Amino acid sequence: MTSTLKSGSSAHLQAGALRRFVATPSFFLLVIIFVLVIVLGSIKPAFFNGPFVIAPLLTGISIFTVVGLSQMVVLSIGHMNLAVGPMAAFGAMFMGLSYELWDLPLVLGLALGILAGAAMGALSGWLVARTGVNSFIVTLAMSFALIGLVPTVYSWLSAGSAFTVKPDGLDEIGRSSFSAICVNGACGSNAIPLIVIPALGVMLLIGYLYSHTRLGRELLMTGSNVDAAQLSGIPTGRRIVLVHSLSGALAALAGFLLAASTGSFTPGIGQEFMLQSFVGPILGGTLLAGGYVSVTGTLLGITLTLVIRKGLDLFGVGLETLNVLLGVILLIALSSDQIRLFFGRRRTRRPAQVDRTSPPPGPKLAQPSVPEEISA
Amino acid sequence: MSSTIALEANGLSKSFPGVKALDRVNLRLMSGETHALMGENGAGKSTLIKILTGVHRPDEGALSVAGSIADIHSPAAAMHAGIGVVHQERNVIRGFTVGENIVMSRMPRRGPRVDWPAVRREAKRCLALLDLELDPDTPMARLSSAQTQLVEIARGLYTETSILLLDEPTASISDNEADRLFRVVRRLTEQGTAVLFVSHKLEEVFAHCDTVSVLRDGRSVLESEPLSAHSRDEIVDVMVGRSLAALEVPERAVDRSRPPVLELSDVDTASGHRGVSLELRSGEILGLYGLVGAGRTELARAVLGLDRVTSGSVHVRGARVSIRSVRQALESYRIGYVTENRKEEGVFLAQSVTRNVAITVWSRLERMLGYVSTKSERALVQKYVTELDIRISGQRQLVGQLSGGNQQKVSLAKWLAAKTEILIIDEPTVGIDVRTKRSFYDLIWKLADDGLAILLISSDLAEMITLADRIAVMDRFAITGEVENSHDYDEMSQSIIRLIHGHAAVT
């Protein structure tokens, strides 16, 4: 930083940015994913099969990145949302209802469902801000309530506990690839599903929010120290409600994407979301205690777990073994902090006199530095 | 009284990041005496107590108990050496009962199990020493703050100690309750216990203590001298340090004909203020002096809309206002607040310097879609980093890595960047060494000369008399008087202390 200020040369600036990137979890994840893909691909060339392996993998990454971001936004203020899955189910339920019972077009149903998710999030946020009860407890309660409510509504209103009416365009979003898009006879790849588009859109939006806007900065400051944020003029109560709504909205969107890829709206949507929602952001360097997020890291964290899953799947490893392995890999990946710290230390040596109470609490006791920019 | 040396400290030094808290401090505590330890906030009293009780270890120096060198490396070791303590902070566990809290340091046991009848018996015994009729099974959470303090004292009496350290035990209890405490203290000293008594209350010290030691800026300025040899004024003088009080004060002209920018008339607040009236003009430094707990910070909170104003009126630049949030105070009325608890409320330790300073100006830098340009943000912050001479390795540096003085500058810089016109500065130099203090004083004068209206809250009398143009004295949530500052230390300290104690005598 000092060097960039003094010299001002762009080469210097890029070198600084590169070194900062190397010190982030994202870089580490990128290396692991790259090595893993090479190894998997060379042992099992089938791993590179476009329509049957890569396309479903990308679909999963797209959906779960949105799930991860839904958790990441609440983590940014040091809260959590244990109801990510049930909120997705709740939102998806409204979408299913809109299409099956009210014959609404795709966009309207989607908007309604996202609003429903956001409303549930707003309710959690309001309860947290109003009562001061920990978000863990509030969203846990919310989760129970929704897990009970959603299947009940399905059993009343749907035949066979699922809404199966598909509005125009649903299959295109959820089950088509770029091969369906042809310009002058040249069609896109069948390895890349169209569902990556909404996921990328969300990533760009959230990335922009945290790296370039006032609101994103205020959320991070709230996460760092809520008392200081309030005394600096940030309306922390409103920020809490807002961020929980955003989480609910993103959860509902993830629910929609999952329903679009499977073809029906069921009460089971979101059952696998909760653990994944934490794994992605945390692997990617987002602090549980708040104050630092990484959108790229979330994408890469999700990608890593899904690549491992897909790879082991190809080797015929059973689901149980797979989960055990995922747990082990998660532990290893999280301790990789020490390795990153080694790289980070060359740049910002933490002075020995730093107050022991000062670094952010949470699993990452040794965050080497907090990069200013968060690239989407 | 033939007494022996109960505890002796020689040349104790202790440093914390950025501050030398103790510098070759000596203390000699005789058995059977009540020894007053005095000094201003931040003088090093609490650090000394913490060393004597094994919470901190000294960087240099030696301790001896009853004539032999003692290695007090932990609170348990201190207890073993016969040193008991009543801490200033509430160290009770609110989820436990009174009895459990009292005997916590050594639970009576029968085999592996807690001996509950003994817990109750012991707790009752300690409470009886203070004439307290409390059921040992009462949950702590149900007690008033005075009762909590008394339980804290009872806890100090639980174990047999030859040395008892009392760190401001009377700060939050009534005179009546304090009297009971002093009766117990007298009984203990008659039995040969040595008592070290930390207090800000001169009356108490002169009424109940035999010997006095005074610390100032981490140094011993009076070492274990008989109290009878000194007058109150002398004690106050050595506590505050005339040399600092006699600092060169710049010539300041405040235009009193101007209408006030901030005016409180007859304000009552939800936190307990009654009939508070103040006027503050731009370019003026109004000091708000009082003891800890007098309600000064709470008044600041009320002005900022964090606590409710229940009656009376607040005017900003002539217009009556009702402020409900810090954001409104800042954006509509240009009022800023540099908080007292720097690390907890003033700065974001895990965030960069840029963000710590820019937090108040994002609303101004915001463009379409909430876009804030990092470049303009950095340029703005750089301006204040240079202006306040904040020592950083770069704007990306985390504020947690800066020294206390630089953190305080960061905490101040955000309000300057926000272009506030009224600035409330709460205890600006606590935990900051003398030299940095001086540069802060220059900065505050400069800000006032530039037209800022400053409400300065401080418990440091010398600081008040050095900095303020006028001093309002607050005691128990009411203004007891206001004096024009002549910068003459003797005269000012007399009249201010009279304002506090005169009021105390009436109530």
Short mmCIF file of C-alpha atoms in Angstrom, two decimals, chain B residues 38-437:
data_model
loop_
_atom_site.label_atom_id
_atom_site.label_comp_id
_atom_site.label_asym_id
_atom_site.label_seq_id
_atom_site.Cartn_x
_atom_site.Cartn_y
_atom_site.Cartn_z
CA MET B 38 -5.07 8.18 45.14
CA GLY B 39 -4.61 9.48 41.65
CA GLU B 40 -6.61 10.57 38.67
CA ASN B 41 -8.18 8.23 36.15
CA GLY B 42 -5.42 6.61 34.18
CA ALA B 43 -2.79 7.40 36.80
CA GLY B 44 -2.07 3.70 37.21
CA LYS B 45 -4.02 2.79 40.34
CA SER B 46 -5.93 -0.05 38.76
CA THR B 47 -2.79 -1.39 37.11
CA LEU B 48 -1.06 -1.40 40.49
CA ILE B 49 -4.00 -3.25 42.07
CA LYS B 50 -3.95 -5.75 39.23
CA ILE B 51 -0.26 -6.41 39.79
CA LEU B 52 -0.78 -6.85 43.51
CA THR B 53 -3.51 -9.39 42.82
CA GLY B 54 -1.66 -11.33 40.16
CA VAL B 55 -3.82 -10.28 37.21
CA HIS B 56 -0.88 -8.55 35.55
CA ARG B 57 2.79 -9.28 36.03
CA PRO B 58 5.15 -6.34 36.41
CA ASP B 59 7.81 -5.79 33.74
CA GLU B 60 10.23 -4.78 36.46
CA GLY B 61 10.31 -4.50 40.22
CA ALA B 62 9.74 -6.76 43.18
CA LEU B 63 6.99 -7.49 45.65
CA SER B 64 7.40 -8.73 49.16
CA VAL B 65 4.71 -9.88 51.53
CA ALA B 66 5.37 -9.88 55.26
CA GLY B 67 9.06 -9.32 54.65
CA SER B 68 9.79 -12.07 52.16
CA ILE B 69 9.89 -11.86 48.39
CA ALA B 70 6.61 -13.03 46.91
CA ASP B 71 6.01 -14.21 43.38
CA ILE B 72 2.42 -13.26 42.70
CA HIS B 73 1.93 -14.72 39.27
CA SER B 74 -1.79 -15.39 39.38
CA PRO B 75 -4.90 -14.41 41.32
CA ALA B 76 -4.68 -17.76 43.10
CA ALA B 77 -1.11 -16.99 44.20
CA ALA B 78 -2.27 -13.62 45.52
CA MET B 79 -4.97 -15.31 47.54
CA HIS B 80 -2.46 -17.79 48.83
CA ALA B 81 -0.23 -14.91 49.95
CA GLY B 82 -3.15 -13.55 51.95
CA ILE B 83 -4.13 -10.74 49.61
CA GLY B 84 -7.86 -10.20 49.22
CA VAL B 85 -9.44 -7.71 46.83
CA VAL B 86 -12.66 -5.93 46.10
CA HIS B 87 -12.47 -4.93 42.48
CA GLN B 88 -13.78 -1.76 40.98
CA GLU B 89 -15.53 -3.55 38.15
CA ARG B 90 -18.36 -5.80 39.06
CA ASN B 91 -16.86 -9.23 38.96
CA VAL B 92 -19.96 -11.00 40.13
CA ILE B 93 -21.71 -13.67 38.10
CA ARG B 94 -25.25 -12.51 37.61
CA GLY B 95 -26.64 -15.96 36.96
CA PHE B 96 -25.52 -17.26 40.35
CA THR B 97 -26.89 -16.63 43.82
CA VAL B 98 -25.48 -14.22 46.39
CA GLY B 99 -24.07 -17.11 48.40
CA GLU B 100 -22.36 -18.74 45.45
CA ASN B 101 -20.78 -15.44 44.49
CA ILE B 102 -19.43 -14.82 47.96
CA VAL B 103 -17.75 -18.19 48.39
CA MET B 104 -16.75 -18.64 44.78
CA SER B 105 -13.03 -18.27 45.38
CA ARG B 106 -13.13 -21.31 47.65
CA MET B 107 -16.29 -23.37 47.57
CA PRO B 108 -16.87 -25.29 50.82
CA ARG B 109 -16.95 -28.94 49.90
CA ARG B 110 -17.88 -32.22 51.41
CA GLY B 111 -15.99 -34.82 49.46
CA PRO B 112 -16.44 -34.05 45.78
CA ARG B 113 -19.73 -32.26 46.35
CA VAL B 114 -20.44 -28.69 47.24
CA ASP B 115 -21.43 -28.33 50.87
CA TRP B 116 -24.51 -26.17 50.42
CA PRO B 117 -25.31 -25.61 54.11
CA ALA B 118 -21.74 -24.38 54.56
CA VAL B 119 -22.09 -22.09 51.55
CA ARG B 120 -25.13 -20.48 53.13
CA ARG B 121 -23.52 -20.29 56.56
CA GLU B 122 -20.33 -18.69 55.27
CA ALA B 123 -22.23 -16.27 53.05
CA LYS B 124 -24.44 -15.24 55.96
CA ARG B 125 -21.37 -14.66 58.10
CA CYS B 126 -19.81 -12.34 55.52
CA LEU B 127 -23.06 -10.50 54.94
CA ALA B 128 -23.50 -10.06 58.68
CA LEU B 129 -20.13 -8.32 58.87
CA LEU B 130 -21.69 -5.62 56.71
CA ASP B 131 -25.02 -5.73 58.58
CA LEU B 132 -26.61 -6.91 55.39
CA GLU B 133 -29.78 -8.89 55.64
CA LEU B 134 -29.77 -10.70 52.35
CA ASP B 135 -30.82 -14.27 51.74
CA PRO B 136 -27.76 -16.09 50.33
CA ASP B 137 -30.08 -17.84 47.88
CA THR B 138 -31.16 -14.60 46.19
CA PRO B 139 -30.10 -14.51 42.54
CA MET B 140 -27.54 -11.76 41.92
CA ALA B 141 -29.55 -10.45 39.00
CA ARG B 142 -32.24 -9.28 41.41
CA LEU B 143 -29.97 -6.96 43.39
CA SER B 144 -29.63 -3.21 42.97
CA SER B 145 -26.26 -1.88 41.92
CA ALA B 146 -25.47 -0.78 45.49
CA GLN B 147 -26.38 -4.21 46.83
CA THR B 148 -24.23 -5.81 44.14
CA GLN B 149 -21.32 -3.67 45.25
CA LEU B 150 -21.88 -4.72 48.86
CA VAL B 151 -21.89 -8.39 47.90
CA GLU B 152 -18.66 -7.73 46.06
CA ILE B 153 -17.26 -6.35 49.33
CA ALA B 154 -18.61 -9.29 51.30
CA ARG B 155 -16.75 -11.53 48.92
CA GLY B 156 -13.53 -9.74 49.74
CA LEU B 157 -14.16 -10.50 53.42
CA TYR B 158 -14.80 -14.21 52.88
CA THR B 159 -11.26 -15.46 52.92
CA GLU B 160 -8.98 -14.64 55.81
CA THR B 161 -6.68 -12.01 54.43
CA SER B 162 -3.85 -10.13 56.00
CA ILE B 163 -3.96 -7.59 53.19
CA LEU B 164 -7.21 -6.25 51.79
CA LEU B 165 -7.30 -4.14 48.64
CA LEU B 166 -10.42 -2.04 48.11
CA ASP B 167 -10.61 -0.54 44.63
CA GLU B 168 -13.17 2.28 44.73
CA PRO B 169 -15.64 0.27 46.77
CA THR B 170 -17.79 3.26 47.63
CA ALA B 171 -18.30 4.62 44.12
CA SER B 172 -21.87 3.41 43.86
CA ILE B 173 -23.13 2.91 47.40
CA SER B 174 -24.81 5.34 49.76
CA ASP B 175 -23.03 7.11 52.63
CA ASN B 176 -24.93 4.93 55.07
CA GLU B 177 -23.70 1.76 53.44
CA ALA B 178 -20.20 3.18 53.18
CA ASP B 179 -20.20 3.80 56.93
CA ARG B 180 -20.88 0.13 57.54
CA LEU B 181 -17.99 -0.72 55.28
CA PHE B 182 -15.68 1.56 57.23
CA ARG B 183 -16.79 -0.01 60.50
CA VAL B 184 -15.72 -3.38 59.12
CA VAL B 185 -12.47 -1.90 57.88
CA ARG B 186 -11.74 -0.50 61.32
CA ARG B 187 -12.42 -3.84 62.96
CA LEU B 188 -10.08 -5.53 60.46
CA THR B 189 -7.26 -3.07 60.95
CA GLU B 190 -7.56 -3.43 64.71
CA GLN B 191 -6.96 -7.12 64.17
CA GLY B 192 -3.83 -6.24 62.20
CA THR B 193 -5.07 -6.39 58.63
CA ALA B 194 -3.48 -3.95 56.20
CA VAL B 195 -6.05 -2.19 54.03
CA LEU B 196 -5.28 -0.40 50.79
CA PHE B 197 -8.15 1.90 49.92
CA VAL B 198 -8.55 3.41 46.49
CA SER B 199 -10.96 6.31 46.29
CA HIS B 200 -11.64 9.60 44.61
CA LYS B 201 -13.59 10.89 47.57
CA LEU B 202 -11.36 13.16 49.62
CA GLU B 203 -13.72 13.23 52.60
CA GLU B 204 -13.64 9.48 52.98
CA VAL B 205 -9.91 9.35 52.64
CA PHE B 206 -9.35 12.04 55.26
CA ALA B 207 -11.93 10.56 57.61
CA HIS B 208 -10.77 6.95 57.51
CA CYS B 209 -7.21 6.61 56.29
CA ASP B 210 -3.86 6.83 58.05
CA THR B 211 -1.40 6.93 55.20
CA VAL B 212 -1.52 8.06 51.61
CA SER B 213 0.24 7.30 48.35
CA VAL B 214 -0.46 9.25 45.19
CA LEU B 215 0.19 8.18 41.63
CA ARG B 216 0.31 10.50 38.67
CA ASP B 217 0.87 9.38 35.09
CA GLY B 218 2.20 6.07 36.36
CA ARG B 219 4.71 7.50 38.80
CA SER B 220 4.72 7.71 42.58
CA VAL B 221 4.42 11.36 43.55
CA LEU B 222 3.67 10.71 47.22
CA GLU B 223 5.06 7.55 48.73
CA SER B 224 3.37 6.21 51.85
CA GLU B 225 3.26 9.44 53.82
CA PRO B 226 1.14 10.07 56.89
CA LEU B 227 -2.08 11.72 55.84
CA SER B 228 -2.07 14.08 58.80
CA ALA B 229 0.94 15.86 57.33
CA HIS B 230 -1.01 16.99 54.27
CA SER B 231 -3.94 19.25 53.56
CA ARG B 232 -6.64 18.37 51.07
CA ASP B 233 -5.39 20.97 48.65
CA GLU B 234 -1.92 19.57 48.74
CA ILE B 235 -3.25 16.12 47.91
CA VAL B 236 -5.31 17.46 45.01
CA ASP B 237 -2.31 19.38 43.74
CA VAL B 238 0.02 16.41 43.69
CA MET B 239 -2.72 14.27 42.17
CA VAL B 240 -3.34 16.61 39.30
CA GLY B 241 0.17 17.89 38.81
CA ARG B 242 0.53 21.60 38.80
CA SER B 243 3.18 21.42 36.14
CA LEU B 244 0.63 20.13 33.67
CA ALA B 245 -2.03 22.53 34.86
CA ALA B 246 0.35 25.38 34.33
CA LEU B 247 0.82 24.53 30.65
CA GLU B 248 1.05 27.42 28.29
CA VAL B 249 -2.54 28.16 27.35
CA PRO B 250 -3.01 30.00 24.06
CA GLU B 251 -4.83 33.30 23.96
CA ARG B 252 -8.40 32.48 22.98
CA ALA B 253 -11.13 34.88 22.17
CA VAL B 254 -14.69 33.58 22.14
CA ASP B 255 -17.34 35.87 20.80
CA ARG B 256 -19.98 35.65 23.51
CA SER B 257 -22.36 37.95 21.70
CA ARG B 258 -23.06 35.21 19.17
CA PRO B 259 -26.19 33.15 19.72
CA PRO B 260 -25.51 29.65 21.02
CA VAL B 261 -25.38 26.80 18.48
CA LEU B 262 -26.47 24.25 21.04
CA GLU B 263 -28.76 25.14 23.87
CA LEU B 264 -30.30 22.84 26.44
CA SER B 265 -32.95 24.38 28.64
CA ASP B 266 -34.27 22.62 31.69
CA VAL B 267 -33.76 19.19 30.16
CA ASP B 268 -34.88 16.02 31.94
CA THR B 269 -33.92 12.70 30.42
CA ALA B 270 -34.98 9.10 30.65
CA SER B 271 -31.56 8.26 32.10
CA GLY B 272 -32.24 10.52 35.06
CA HIS B 273 -31.08 14.08 34.37
CA ARG B 274 -33.03 16.83 36.02
CA GLY B 275 -33.23 20.41 34.82
CA VAL B 276 -30.03 20.50 32.82
CA SER B 277 -29.36 23.81 31.05
CA LEU B 278 -26.31 24.50 28.92
CA GLU B 279 -25.29 26.93 26.19
CA LEU B 280 -22.55 26.30 23.69
CA ARG B 281 -21.29 28.77 21.08
CA SER B 282 -19.23 28.07 18.03
CA GLY B 283 -15.53 28.50 18.64
CA GLU B 284 -16.06 27.75 22.29
CA ILE B 285 -14.84 24.86 24.43
CA LEU B 286 -17.35 24.15 27.16
CA GLY B 287 -16.05 21.74 29.76
CA LEU B 288 -18.43 19.33 31.45
CA TYR B 289 -16.68 18.21 34.59
CA GLY B 290 -17.80 15.63 37.11
CA LEU B 291 -16.87 12.38 38.74
CA VAL B 292 -17.33 9.05 37.00
CA GLY B 293 -21.04 8.23 37.05
CA ALA B 294 -22.16 11.85 37.36
CA GLY B 295 -24.22 11.53 34.17
CA ARG B 296 -22.02 13.32 31.65
CA THR B 297 -21.83 10.60 29.01
CA GLU B 298 -25.55 10.00 29.46
CA LEU B 299 -26.19 13.67 28.70
CA ALA B 300 -24.21 13.30 25.48
CA ARG B 301 -26.29 10.26 24.61
CA ALA B 302 -29.47 12.24 25.19
CA VAL B 303 -28.28 15.03 22.88
CA LEU B 304 -27.56 12.41 20.21
CA GLY B 305 -31.02 10.91 20.52
CA LEU B 306 -29.82 7.64 22.04
CA ASP B 307 -31.60 8.35 25.32
CA ARG B 308 -34.95 10.11 25.48
CA VAL B 309 -35.35 13.73 26.50
CA THR B 310 -38.46 13.65 28.66
CA SER B 311 -38.98 17.36 29.26
CA GLY B 312 -37.34 20.68 28.57
CA SER B 313 -36.02 21.70 25.18
CA VAL B 314 -32.99 21.33 22.98
CA HIS B 315 -32.22 24.06 20.44
CA VAL B 316 -29.68 23.78 17.65
CA ARG B 317 -28.80 27.06 15.96
CA GLY B 318 -31.93 28.60 17.39
CA ALA B 319 -34.37 25.99 16.16
CA ARG B 320 -36.02 23.63 18.57
CA VAL B 321 -35.11 20.05 17.71
CA SER B 322 -36.04 16.56 18.71
CA ILE B 323 -33.18 14.27 17.75
CA ARG B 324 -33.89 10.58 17.55
CA SER B 325 -30.74 9.04 16.10
CA VAL B 326 -27.05 9.64 15.67
CA ARG B 327 -27.56 9.78 11.93
CA GLN B 328 -30.10 12.54 12.32
CA ALA B 329 -27.84 14.39 14.76
CA LEU B 330 -25.06 14.20 12.21
CA GLU B 331 -26.86 14.80 8.96
CA SER B 332 -29.47 17.33 10.03
CA TYR B 333 -27.69 19.14 12.84
CA ARG B 334 -23.97 18.48 12.25
CA ILE B 335 -23.41 17.09 15.74
CA GLY B 336 -20.65 14.55 16.26
CA TYR B 337 -19.61 12.49 19.26
CA VAL B 338 -16.13 11.17 19.99
CA THR B 339 -16.90 8.38 22.42
CA GLU B 340 -15.30 7.59 25.71
CA ASN B 341 -14.73 3.89 25.05
CA ARG B 342 -12.47 4.08 22.08
CA LYS B 343 -12.00 0.39 21.41
CA GLU B 344 -15.59 -0.66 22.06
CA GLU B 345 -17.48 2.23 20.53
CA GLY B 346 -15.10 4.59 18.83
CA VAL B 347 -13.28 2.56 16.22
CA PHE B 348 -13.63 -0.63 14.23
CA LEU B 349 -10.50 -2.52 15.19
CA ALA B 350 -10.75 -5.12 12.43
CA GLN B 351 -11.36 -2.60 9.64
CA SER B 352 -9.01 -0.43 7.63
CA VAL B 353 -8.13 3.15 8.43
CA THR B 354 -9.97 4.21 5.27
CA ARG B 355 -13.27 2.74 6.36
CA ASN B 356 -12.92 3.89 9.95
CA VAL B 357 -12.62 7.49 8.87
CA ALA B 358 -14.87 7.43 5.81
CA ILE B 359 -17.84 5.87 7.59
CA THR B 360 -19.45 9.23 8.26
CA VAL B 361 -18.97 10.60 4.75
CA TRP B 362 -20.31 7.77 2.61
CA SER B 363 -23.66 9.49 2.47
CA ARG B 364 -21.91 12.51 0.99
CA LEU B 365 -19.76 10.55 -1.47
CA GLU B 366 -22.66 8.41 -2.60
CA ARG B 367 -23.49 8.63 -6.30
CA MET B 368 -26.06 6.83 -8.44
CA LEU B 369 -27.08 3.35 -7.21
CA GLY B 370 -25.29 3.92 -3.94
CA TYR B 371 -21.91 3.93 -5.68
CA VAL B 372 -19.04 5.20 -3.55
CA SER B 373 -15.77 5.67 -5.36
CA THR B 374 -12.84 4.16 -3.50
CA LYS B 375 -10.58 6.80 -4.98
CA SER B 376 -12.49 9.78 -3.64
CA GLU B 377 -12.91 7.99 -0.33
CA ARG B 378 -9.16 7.48 -0.02
CA ALA B 379 -8.32 10.99 -1.05
CA LEU B 380 -10.64 12.42 1.56
CA VAL B 381 -9.29 10.16 4.30
CA GLN B 382 -5.71 10.99 3.32
CA LYS B 383 -6.45 14.64 3.94
CA TYR B 384 -7.35 13.99 7.57
CA VAL B 385 -4.58 11.46 8.07
CA THR B 386 -2.15 14.21 7.11
CA GLU B 387 -3.94 16.96 8.98
CA LEU B 388 -4.11 15.04 12.27
CA ASP B 389 -0.72 13.45 11.71
CA ILE B 390 -2.07 9.91 12.16
CA ARG B 391 0.84 7.50 11.98
CA ILE B 392 -0.10 4.59 9.72
CA SER B 393 1.77 2.36 7.32
CA GLY B 394 -1.01 2.80 4.78
CA GLN B 395 -4.73 3.32 4.65
CA ARG B 396 -5.28 -0.42 4.44
CA GLN B 397 -3.74 -0.92 7.85
CA LEU B 398 -6.22 -2.23 10.39
CA VAL B 399 -7.01 0.22 13.15
CA GLY B 400 -6.45 -2.53 15.74
CA GLN B 401 -2.77 -2.34 14.86
CA LEU B 402 -2.44 1.34 15.74
CA SER B 403 -1.40 2.78 19.09
CA GLY B 404 -4.03 4.19 21.44
CA GLY B 405 -3.26 7.77 20.52
CA ASN B 406 -3.54 7.09 16.81
CA GLN B 407 -6.76 5.15 17.32
CA GLN B 408 -8.15 8.17 19.14
CA LYS B 409 -7.13 10.37 16.23
CA VAL B 410 -8.94 8.02 13.85
CA SER B 411 -12.01 8.20 16.07
CA LEU B 412 -11.83 12.01 15.93
CA ALA B 413 -11.01 12.17 12.22
CA LYS B 414 -14.32 10.67 11.14
CA TRP B 415 -16.20 13.56 12.71
CA LEU B 416 -13.93 16.16 11.18
CA ALA B 417 -14.37 14.48 7.81
CA ALA B 418 -18.12 14.68 8.34
CA LYS B 419 -17.79 18.44 8.78
CA THR B 420 -19.53 18.56 12.12
CA GLU B 421 -20.11 21.95 13.67
CA ILE B 422 -20.84 20.74 17.19
CA LEU B 423 -18.52 18.12 18.59
CA ILE B 424 -18.92 16.32 21.90
CA ILE B 425 -15.59 14.89 22.98
CA ASP B 426 -15.79 12.38 25.82
CA GLU B 427 -12.64 11.69 27.88
CA PRO B 428 -10.29 12.28 24.95
CA THR B 429 -7.04 11.43 26.65
CA VAL B 430 -7.79 8.42 28.84
CA GLY B 431 -5.03 5.86 28.47
CA ILE B 432 -2.91 8.25 26.43
CA ASP B 433 0.51 9.30 27.62
CA VAL B 434 1.46 12.83 28.52
CA ARG B 435 3.17 13.79 25.31
CA THR B 436 0.35 12.63 23.04
CA LYS B 437 -2.04 14.36 25.40
#
